[in-house]
XYZ file of C-alpha atoms in Angstrom:
529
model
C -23.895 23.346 30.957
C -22.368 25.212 28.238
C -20.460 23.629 25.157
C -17.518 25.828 26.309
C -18.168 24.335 29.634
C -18.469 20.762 27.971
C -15.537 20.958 26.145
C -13.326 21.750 29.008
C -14.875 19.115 31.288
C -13.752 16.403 28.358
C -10.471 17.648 27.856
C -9.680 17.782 31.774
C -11.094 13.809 31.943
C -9.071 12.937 28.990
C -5.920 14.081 30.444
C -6.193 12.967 34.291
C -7.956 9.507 33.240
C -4.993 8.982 30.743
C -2.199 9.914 32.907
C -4.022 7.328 36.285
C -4.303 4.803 33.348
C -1.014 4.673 32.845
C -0.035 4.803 36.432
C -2.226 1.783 37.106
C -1.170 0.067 33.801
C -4.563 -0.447 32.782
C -6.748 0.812 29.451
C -7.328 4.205 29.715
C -11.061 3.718 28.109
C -12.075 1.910 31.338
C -11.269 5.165 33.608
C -12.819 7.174 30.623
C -15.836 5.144 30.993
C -15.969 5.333 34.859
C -15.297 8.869 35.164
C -17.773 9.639 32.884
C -20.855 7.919 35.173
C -19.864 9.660 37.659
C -19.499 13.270 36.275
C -23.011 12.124 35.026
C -23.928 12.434 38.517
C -23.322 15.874 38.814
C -26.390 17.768 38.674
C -24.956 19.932 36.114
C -24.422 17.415 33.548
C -27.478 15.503 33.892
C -29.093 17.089 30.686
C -25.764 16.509 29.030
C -26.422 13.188 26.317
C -25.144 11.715 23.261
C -26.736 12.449 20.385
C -26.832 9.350 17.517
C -26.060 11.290 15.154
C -23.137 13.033 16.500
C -21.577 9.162 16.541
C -22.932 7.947 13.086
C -22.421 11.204 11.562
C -19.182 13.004 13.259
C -17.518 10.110 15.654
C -17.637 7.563 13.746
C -17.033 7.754 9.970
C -13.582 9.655 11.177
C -12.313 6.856 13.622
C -13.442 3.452 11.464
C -11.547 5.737 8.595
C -8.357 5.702 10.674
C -8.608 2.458 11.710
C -8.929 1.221 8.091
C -6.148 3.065 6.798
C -4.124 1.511 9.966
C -5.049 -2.085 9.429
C -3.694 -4.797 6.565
C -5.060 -5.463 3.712
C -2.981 -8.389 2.932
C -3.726 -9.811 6.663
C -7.858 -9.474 5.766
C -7.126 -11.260 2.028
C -4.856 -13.543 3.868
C -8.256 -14.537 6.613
C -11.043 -13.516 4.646
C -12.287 -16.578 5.163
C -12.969 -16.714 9.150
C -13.380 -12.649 8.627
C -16.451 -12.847 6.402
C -17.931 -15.429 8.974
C -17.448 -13.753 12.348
C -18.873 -10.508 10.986
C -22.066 -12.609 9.077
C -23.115 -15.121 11.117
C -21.538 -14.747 14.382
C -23.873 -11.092 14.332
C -26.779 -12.947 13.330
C -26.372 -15.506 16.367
C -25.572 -12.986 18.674
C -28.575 -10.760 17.802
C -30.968 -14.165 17.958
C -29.910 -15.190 21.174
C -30.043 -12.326 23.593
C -33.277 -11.866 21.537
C -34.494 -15.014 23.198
C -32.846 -14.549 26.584
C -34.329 -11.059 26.563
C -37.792 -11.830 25.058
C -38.006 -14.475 28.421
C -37.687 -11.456 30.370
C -40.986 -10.373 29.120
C -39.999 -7.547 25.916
C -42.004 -8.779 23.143
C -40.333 -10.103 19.854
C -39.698 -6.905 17.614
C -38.091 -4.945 21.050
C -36.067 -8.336 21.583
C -34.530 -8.065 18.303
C -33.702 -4.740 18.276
C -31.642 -5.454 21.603
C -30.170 -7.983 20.422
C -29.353 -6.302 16.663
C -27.979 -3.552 18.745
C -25.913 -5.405 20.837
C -24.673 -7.722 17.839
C -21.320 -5.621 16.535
C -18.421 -5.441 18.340
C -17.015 -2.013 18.316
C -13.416 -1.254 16.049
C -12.204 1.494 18.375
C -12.928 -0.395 21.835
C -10.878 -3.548 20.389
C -7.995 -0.979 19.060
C -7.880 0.544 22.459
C -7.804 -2.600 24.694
C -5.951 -5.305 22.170
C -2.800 -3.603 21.125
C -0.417 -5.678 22.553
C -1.904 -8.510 20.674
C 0.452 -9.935 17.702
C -0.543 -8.507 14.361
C -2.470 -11.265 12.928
C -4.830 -11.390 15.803
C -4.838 -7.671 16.307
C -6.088 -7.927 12.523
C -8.821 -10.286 12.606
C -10.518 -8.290 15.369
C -10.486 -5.311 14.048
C -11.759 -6.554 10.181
C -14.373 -8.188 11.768
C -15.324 -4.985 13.991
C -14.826 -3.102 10.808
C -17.303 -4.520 8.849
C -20.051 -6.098 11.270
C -21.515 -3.146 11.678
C -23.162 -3.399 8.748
C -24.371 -6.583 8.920
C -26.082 -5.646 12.461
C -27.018 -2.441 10.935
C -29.362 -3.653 8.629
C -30.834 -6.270 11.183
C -31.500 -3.158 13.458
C -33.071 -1.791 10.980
C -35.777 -4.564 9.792
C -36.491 -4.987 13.753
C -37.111 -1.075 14.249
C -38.932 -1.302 10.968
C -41.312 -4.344 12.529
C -42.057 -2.402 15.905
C -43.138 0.941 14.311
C -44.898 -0.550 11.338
C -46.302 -3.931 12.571
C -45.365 -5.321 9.305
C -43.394 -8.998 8.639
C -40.723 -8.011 5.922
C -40.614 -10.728 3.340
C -37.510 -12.568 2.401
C -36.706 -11.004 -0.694
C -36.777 -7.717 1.128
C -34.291 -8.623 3.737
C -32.273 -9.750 1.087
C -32.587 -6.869 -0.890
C -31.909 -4.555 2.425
C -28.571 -6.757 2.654
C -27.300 -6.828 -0.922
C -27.887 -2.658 -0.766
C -26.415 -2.311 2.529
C -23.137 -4.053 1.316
C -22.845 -3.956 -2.398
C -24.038 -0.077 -1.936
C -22.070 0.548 0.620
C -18.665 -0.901 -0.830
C -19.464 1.055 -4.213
C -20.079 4.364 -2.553
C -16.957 3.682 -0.758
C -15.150 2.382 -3.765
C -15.781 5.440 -5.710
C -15.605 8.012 -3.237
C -11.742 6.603 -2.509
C -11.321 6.208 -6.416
C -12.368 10.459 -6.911
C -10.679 11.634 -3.594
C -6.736 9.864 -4.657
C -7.672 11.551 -8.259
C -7.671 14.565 -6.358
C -4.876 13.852 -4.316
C -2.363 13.271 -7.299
C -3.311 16.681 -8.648
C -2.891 18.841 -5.534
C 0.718 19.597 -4.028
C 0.314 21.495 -1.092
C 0.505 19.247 1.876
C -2.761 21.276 4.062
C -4.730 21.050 0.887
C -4.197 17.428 0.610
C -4.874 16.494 4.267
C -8.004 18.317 4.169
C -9.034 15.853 1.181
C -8.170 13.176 2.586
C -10.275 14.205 5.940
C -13.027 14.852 4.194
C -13.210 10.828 2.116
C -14.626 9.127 4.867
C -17.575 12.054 5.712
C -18.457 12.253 2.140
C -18.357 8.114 1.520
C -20.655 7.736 4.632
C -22.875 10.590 3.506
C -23.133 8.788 -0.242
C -23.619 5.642 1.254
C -26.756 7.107 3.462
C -28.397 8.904 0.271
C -28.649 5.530 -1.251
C -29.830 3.938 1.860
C -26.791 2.031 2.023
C -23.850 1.073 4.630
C -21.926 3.969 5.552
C -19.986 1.936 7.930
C -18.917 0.121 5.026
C -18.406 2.572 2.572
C -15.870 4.448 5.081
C -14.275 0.967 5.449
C -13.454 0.439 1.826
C -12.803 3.866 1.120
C -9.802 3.605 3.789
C -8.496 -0.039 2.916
C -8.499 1.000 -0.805
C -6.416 4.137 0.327
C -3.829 2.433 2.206
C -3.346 0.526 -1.096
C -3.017 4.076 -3.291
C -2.670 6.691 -0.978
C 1.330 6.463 -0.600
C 2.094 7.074 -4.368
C -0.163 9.924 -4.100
C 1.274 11.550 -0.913
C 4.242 13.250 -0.408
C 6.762 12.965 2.839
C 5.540 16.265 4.209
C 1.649 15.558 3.877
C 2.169 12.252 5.032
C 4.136 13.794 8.405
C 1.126 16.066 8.623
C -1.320 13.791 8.248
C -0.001 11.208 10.788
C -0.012 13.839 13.331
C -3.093 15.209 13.052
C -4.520 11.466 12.876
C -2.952 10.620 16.315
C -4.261 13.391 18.442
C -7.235 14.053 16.381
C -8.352 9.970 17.342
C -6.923 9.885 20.585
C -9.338 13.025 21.330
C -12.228 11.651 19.103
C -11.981 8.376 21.597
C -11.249 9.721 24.825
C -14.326 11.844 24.694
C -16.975 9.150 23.377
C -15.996 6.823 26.290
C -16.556 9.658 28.454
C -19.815 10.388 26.392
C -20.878 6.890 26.622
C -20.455 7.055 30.774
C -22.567 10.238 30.861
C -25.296 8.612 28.836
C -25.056 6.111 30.766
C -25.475 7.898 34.171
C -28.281 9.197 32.614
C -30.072 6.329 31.253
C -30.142 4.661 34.757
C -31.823 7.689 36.275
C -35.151 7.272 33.065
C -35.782 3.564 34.431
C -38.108 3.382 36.691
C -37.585 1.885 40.028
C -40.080 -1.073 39.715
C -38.259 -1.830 36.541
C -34.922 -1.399 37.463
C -34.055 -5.225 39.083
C -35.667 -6.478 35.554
C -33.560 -4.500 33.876
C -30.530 -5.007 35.492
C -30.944 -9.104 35.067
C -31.470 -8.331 31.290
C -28.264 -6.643 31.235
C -26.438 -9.478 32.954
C -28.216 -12.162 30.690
C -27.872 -10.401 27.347
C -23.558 -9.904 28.286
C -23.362 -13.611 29.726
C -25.408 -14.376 26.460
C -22.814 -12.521 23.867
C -19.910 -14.311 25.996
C -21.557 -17.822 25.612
C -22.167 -17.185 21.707
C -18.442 -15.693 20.802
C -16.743 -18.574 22.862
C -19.103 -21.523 21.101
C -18.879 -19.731 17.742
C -14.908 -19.535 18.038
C -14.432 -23.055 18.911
C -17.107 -24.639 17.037
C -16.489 -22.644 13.428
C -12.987 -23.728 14.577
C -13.056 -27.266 14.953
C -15.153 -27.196 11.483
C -12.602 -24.910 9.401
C -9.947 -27.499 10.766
C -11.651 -30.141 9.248
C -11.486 -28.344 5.744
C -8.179 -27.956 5.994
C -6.123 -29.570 3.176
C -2.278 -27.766 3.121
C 0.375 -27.468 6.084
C 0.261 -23.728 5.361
C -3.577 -23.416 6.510
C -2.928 -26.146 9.625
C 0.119 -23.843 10.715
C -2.163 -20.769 10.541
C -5.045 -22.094 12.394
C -5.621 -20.224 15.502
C -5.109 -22.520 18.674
C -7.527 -22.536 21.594
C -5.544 -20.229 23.553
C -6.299 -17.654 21.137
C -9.507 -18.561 20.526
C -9.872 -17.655 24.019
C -8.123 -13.946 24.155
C -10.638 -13.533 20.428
C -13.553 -14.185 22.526
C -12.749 -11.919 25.220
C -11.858 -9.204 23.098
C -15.771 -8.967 21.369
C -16.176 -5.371 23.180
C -18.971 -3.234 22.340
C -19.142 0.235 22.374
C -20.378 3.364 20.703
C -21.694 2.074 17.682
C -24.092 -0.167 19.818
C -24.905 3.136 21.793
C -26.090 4.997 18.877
C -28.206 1.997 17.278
C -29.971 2.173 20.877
C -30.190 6.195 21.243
C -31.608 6.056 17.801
C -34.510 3.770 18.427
C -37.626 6.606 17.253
C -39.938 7.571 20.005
C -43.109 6.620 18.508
C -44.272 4.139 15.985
C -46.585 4.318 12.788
C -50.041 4.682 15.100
C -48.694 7.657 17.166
C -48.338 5.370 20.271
C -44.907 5.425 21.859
C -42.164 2.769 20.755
C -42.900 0.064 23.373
C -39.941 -0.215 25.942
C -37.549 2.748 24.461
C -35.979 3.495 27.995
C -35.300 -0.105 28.592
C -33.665 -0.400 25.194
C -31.227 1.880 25.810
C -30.737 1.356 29.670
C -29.927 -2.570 28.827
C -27.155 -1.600 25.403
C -25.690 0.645 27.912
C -25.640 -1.573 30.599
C -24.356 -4.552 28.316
C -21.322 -1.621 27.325
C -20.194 -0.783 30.381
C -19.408 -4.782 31.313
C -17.725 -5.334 28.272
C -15.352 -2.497 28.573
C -15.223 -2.710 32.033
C -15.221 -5.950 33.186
C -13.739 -7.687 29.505
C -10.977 -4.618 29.135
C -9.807 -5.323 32.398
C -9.666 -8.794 32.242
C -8.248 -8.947 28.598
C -4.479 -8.144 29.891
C -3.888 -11.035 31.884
C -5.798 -13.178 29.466
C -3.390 -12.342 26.835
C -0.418 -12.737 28.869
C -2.071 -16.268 29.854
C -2.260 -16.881 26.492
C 1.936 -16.542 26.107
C 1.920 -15.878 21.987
C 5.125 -16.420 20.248
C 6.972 -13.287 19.438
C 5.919 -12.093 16.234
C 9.140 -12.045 14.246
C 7.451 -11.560 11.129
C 7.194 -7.815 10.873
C 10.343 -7.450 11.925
C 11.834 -9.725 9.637
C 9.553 -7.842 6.292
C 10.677 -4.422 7.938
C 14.243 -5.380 7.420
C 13.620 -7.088 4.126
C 12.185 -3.757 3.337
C 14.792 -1.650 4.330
C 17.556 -3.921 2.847
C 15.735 -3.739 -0.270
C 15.543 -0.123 0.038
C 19.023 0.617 0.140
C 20.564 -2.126 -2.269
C 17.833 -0.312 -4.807
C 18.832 3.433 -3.934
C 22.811 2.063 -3.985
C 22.414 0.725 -7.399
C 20.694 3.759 -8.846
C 23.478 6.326 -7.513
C 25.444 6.256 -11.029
C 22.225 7.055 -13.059
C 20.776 9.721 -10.680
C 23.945 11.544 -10.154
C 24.323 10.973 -14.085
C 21.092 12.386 -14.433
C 21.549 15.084 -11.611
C 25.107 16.165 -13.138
C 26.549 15.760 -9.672
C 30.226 15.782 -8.613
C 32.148 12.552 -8.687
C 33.550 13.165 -5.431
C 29.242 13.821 -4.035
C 28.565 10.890 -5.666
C 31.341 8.512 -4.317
C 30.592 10.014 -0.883
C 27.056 8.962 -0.739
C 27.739 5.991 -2.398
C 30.220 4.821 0.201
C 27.212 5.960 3.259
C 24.677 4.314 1.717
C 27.422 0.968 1.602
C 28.035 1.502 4.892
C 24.485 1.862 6.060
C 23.665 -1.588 4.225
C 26.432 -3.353 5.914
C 25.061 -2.425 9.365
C 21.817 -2.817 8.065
C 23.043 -6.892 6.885
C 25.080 -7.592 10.098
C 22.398 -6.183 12.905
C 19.592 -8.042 14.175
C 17.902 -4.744 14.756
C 17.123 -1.804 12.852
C 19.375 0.406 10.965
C 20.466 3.680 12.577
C 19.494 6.549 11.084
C 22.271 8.772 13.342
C 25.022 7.158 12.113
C 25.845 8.810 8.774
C 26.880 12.554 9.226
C 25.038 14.327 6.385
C 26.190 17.129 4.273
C 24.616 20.307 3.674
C 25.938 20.471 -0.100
C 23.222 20.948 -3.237
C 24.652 18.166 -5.097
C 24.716 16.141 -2.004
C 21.071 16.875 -0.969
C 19.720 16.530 -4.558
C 21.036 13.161 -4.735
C 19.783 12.112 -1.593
C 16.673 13.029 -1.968
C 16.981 11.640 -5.363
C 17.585 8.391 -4.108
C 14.872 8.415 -1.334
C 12.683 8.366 -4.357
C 13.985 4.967 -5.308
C 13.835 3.733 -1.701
C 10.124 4.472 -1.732
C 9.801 3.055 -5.041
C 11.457 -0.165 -3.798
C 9.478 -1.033 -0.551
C 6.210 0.185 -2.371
C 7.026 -2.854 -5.036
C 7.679 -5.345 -1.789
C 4.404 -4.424 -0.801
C 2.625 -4.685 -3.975
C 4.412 -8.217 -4.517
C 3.062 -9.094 -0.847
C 6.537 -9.872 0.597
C 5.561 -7.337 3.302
C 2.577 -5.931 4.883
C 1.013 -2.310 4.702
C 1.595 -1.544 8.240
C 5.308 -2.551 7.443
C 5.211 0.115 4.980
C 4.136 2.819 6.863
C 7.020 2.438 9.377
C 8.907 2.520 6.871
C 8.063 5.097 5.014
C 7.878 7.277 8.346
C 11.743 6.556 8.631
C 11.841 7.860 4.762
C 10.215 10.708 5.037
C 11.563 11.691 8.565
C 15.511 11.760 6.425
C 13.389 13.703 3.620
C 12.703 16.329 6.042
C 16.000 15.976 7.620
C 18.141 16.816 4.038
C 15.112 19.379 3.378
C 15.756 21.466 6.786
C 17.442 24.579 5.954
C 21.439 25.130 7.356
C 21.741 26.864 9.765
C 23.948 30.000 9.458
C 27.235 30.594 10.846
């Protein structure tokens, strides 16, 4: 099949999967995955696979860079604590035990731990497709620690491929090594890629130009990362949580309208067609087993899920019960999780492509020319362990999380109107000195003045948010100069509420949506008449 061919095939699964999904009322990613097996049965498609390097190199460095600029850096500060453990430790357990549990199967050691390093990470864009009606904070915590386990299981994949091909024991100091490179490396490149790419972005005013910057961070961070043998996972991660911190006093309302847009379809394509991707290779993989080993190979796949289950539920409640013990104010009691959604957090450890790739990238020979013992069962069992965690955890996740009946989050809505308030009690204030400053017309400057009253007594005596429609806007220069004056301030306002942390980033970016949605507004021309 051609990539013409390919391309259309995707696209046409995208949109008929998405559209059933939604019919159904269940995650489109499961129908993704399912349609893609079976379109991998298709004789046509059967030399169709997914190359590892398409999803380390293309795939993923683009989606873990939107899903960092979309999560909170105040929420990870705010659980570093139970974030640093799940995505350190809980990987290492993970990878250890389906080790064992595959190992009794009869795969020697090294193969074992490569298994079980692959199958460590959860994956950032499964959890952001399945858990998004989950309240922010817990929303959060899954995706930080899908964010940055990778490169914890990374580097154990690594050391285990490393043992098979070469037959050598690394010693301690060079696992530790391999770990302080992978994430003090890794952050740096990221740190400084972000640091060089918002220079850049401060200089350069037209809104393409900058969008094409700020595409290009997360391909360059990963690539620096790799050249120093370090986590590009990571370095894409930091590069994106350090530009959610930046990036808004460096953008401007029309890039920022760009960028959103392109960032939206440009994902939702990116992660339609991997799932789909990931069901073809899977098709595929089942088709290299042979059919004496198949039976063994299916009970690994069972074991190594049941496994990952067993490990994530036991970690949650037993790290649980010991962080409650450690506890010492009200404020950390009244944050502790409770067992309910300790519950939905085990459920929601989904694998997905970056597992895929660690398993499709397993080399097909080791240091004496003999081929890597077990290849096709490698990647037949990661795949297999895949498809039942999207499949069988995605579709149980809903209910669980209804079961779990959390308590309306009315924190976001109560910083988004803090934010707002604060917005327009800082742009009222300023309208003497900008109009002063603008040399408008006392009868402009009274008129906004009394809109911009008006909207803040809505604003004050709603329980909701305030409506943009409700103030007729005039088309005058003095009037549009000052408004656009003021937006200025508004920014300037909720960008200080943010930097205080008296709201979160994702607050801001609503926000700042609604901002830059009445920038455009006053900057549309009139129409003539």
């Amino acid at each position: 099949m051609s990539g013409l061919e390919l391309v259309v095939v995707l696209g046409a699964a995208l949109v008929a999967c998405t559209l059933v999904a939604r019919r159904l009322r269940i995650a489109p990613a499961v129908l993704l995955l399912v349609c893609g097996i079976l379109l991998g049965l298709l004789p046509a498609l059967h030399d169709v696979g997914l190359p590892p390097e398409i999803v380390l190199f293309i795939f993923l460095p683009a989606l873990l860079f939107w899903e960092s600029l979309t999560t909170s850096l105040r929420g990870i500060r705010r659980d570093l604590r139970g974030i640093v453990l799940t995505s350190t430790v809980l990987v290492f357990l993970s990878a250890g035990a389906v080790a064992v549990v595959t190992h009794a199967f009869g795969v020697s050691w090294g193969v074992a731990w490569v298994i079980g390093a692959a199958l460590a990470p959860t994956d950032a864009t499964a959890v952001a497709a399945f858990a998004r009606s989950l309240p922010r904070r817990n929303m959060t915590l899954l995706k930080a620690e899908s964010l940055v386990n990778d490169g914890t299981a990374l580097v154990v994949y690594g050391i285990a491929v490393g043992v098979v091909v070469s037959g050598e024991r690394p010693s301690l100091l060079d696992v530790t090594w391999d770990f302080a490179l992978s994430y003090l490396g890794g952050g740096a490149a990221g740190a400084l890629v972000a640091a060089l790419g918002l220079l850049a972005l401060r200089y350069i005013r037209e809104p393409l130009l900058k969008n094409v910057t700020l595409i290009l961070m997360p391909f360059v961070g990963y690539l620096a990362a790799e050249l120093i043998h370090a986590s590009g996972v990571l370095a894409v991660v930091v590069a994106g949580l350090i530009t959610t911190q930046v990036g808004p006093r460096v953008s401007t309302a029309a890039s920022r309208s760009q960028g959103d847009s392109f960032w939206s379809l440009a994902t939702f394509m990116l992660n339609g067609a991997l799932f789909v991707l990931i069901g073809l290779e899977v098709s595929n993989d089942v088709r290299r087993v042979p059919t004496s080993e198949l039976g063994r190979a299916v009970g690994m796949i069972v074991a190594a899920w049941l496994t990952l289950l067993a490990v994530r539920f036991a970690f949650h409640f037993l790290a649980g019960a010991l962080v409650r013990l450690t506890m010492r104010s009200p404020e950390e009691r009244a944050r502790h999780l409770d067992a309910r959604a300790r519950v939905v957090a085990s459920v929601a450890g989904l694998r997905g492509a970056v597992s895929l790739a660690a398993a499709l990238a397993v080399p097909t020979t080791v240091a004496s020319g003999a081929d890597f013992p077990e290849r096709h069962v490698v990647i037949f069992v990661t795949a297999g362990v895949i498809v039942l965690t999207l499949v069988v955890q995605g579709l149980i996740l809903p209910p669980v999380v209804r079961w779990a009946r959390f308590a309306v989050d009315a924190e976001e809505q109560d910083e988004r109107r803090l934010a707002e308030t604060t917005a327009l009690e800082e742009a009222l204030a300023a309208v003497p000195q900008v109009a002063d400053e603008l040399e408008v017309d006392d009868d402009v400057r009274e008129r906004v003045a009394r809109e911009l009253e008006v909207q803040l007594a809505e604003l004050r005596a709603s329980l909701g948010e305030a409506d943009d429609d409700q103030v007729t806007l005039s088309r005058g220069d003095q009037y549009r100069a000052l408004r656009l004056a003021l937006l200025d301030r508004k920014r300037e306002a909720v960008l200080t509420l943010r930097d205080r942390g008296e709201i979160d980033d994702l607050v801001l970016r609503r926000v700042q949506g609604v901002l830059d949605v009445e920038e455009a507004r006053l900057l549309r021309p009139e129409p003539e008449g």
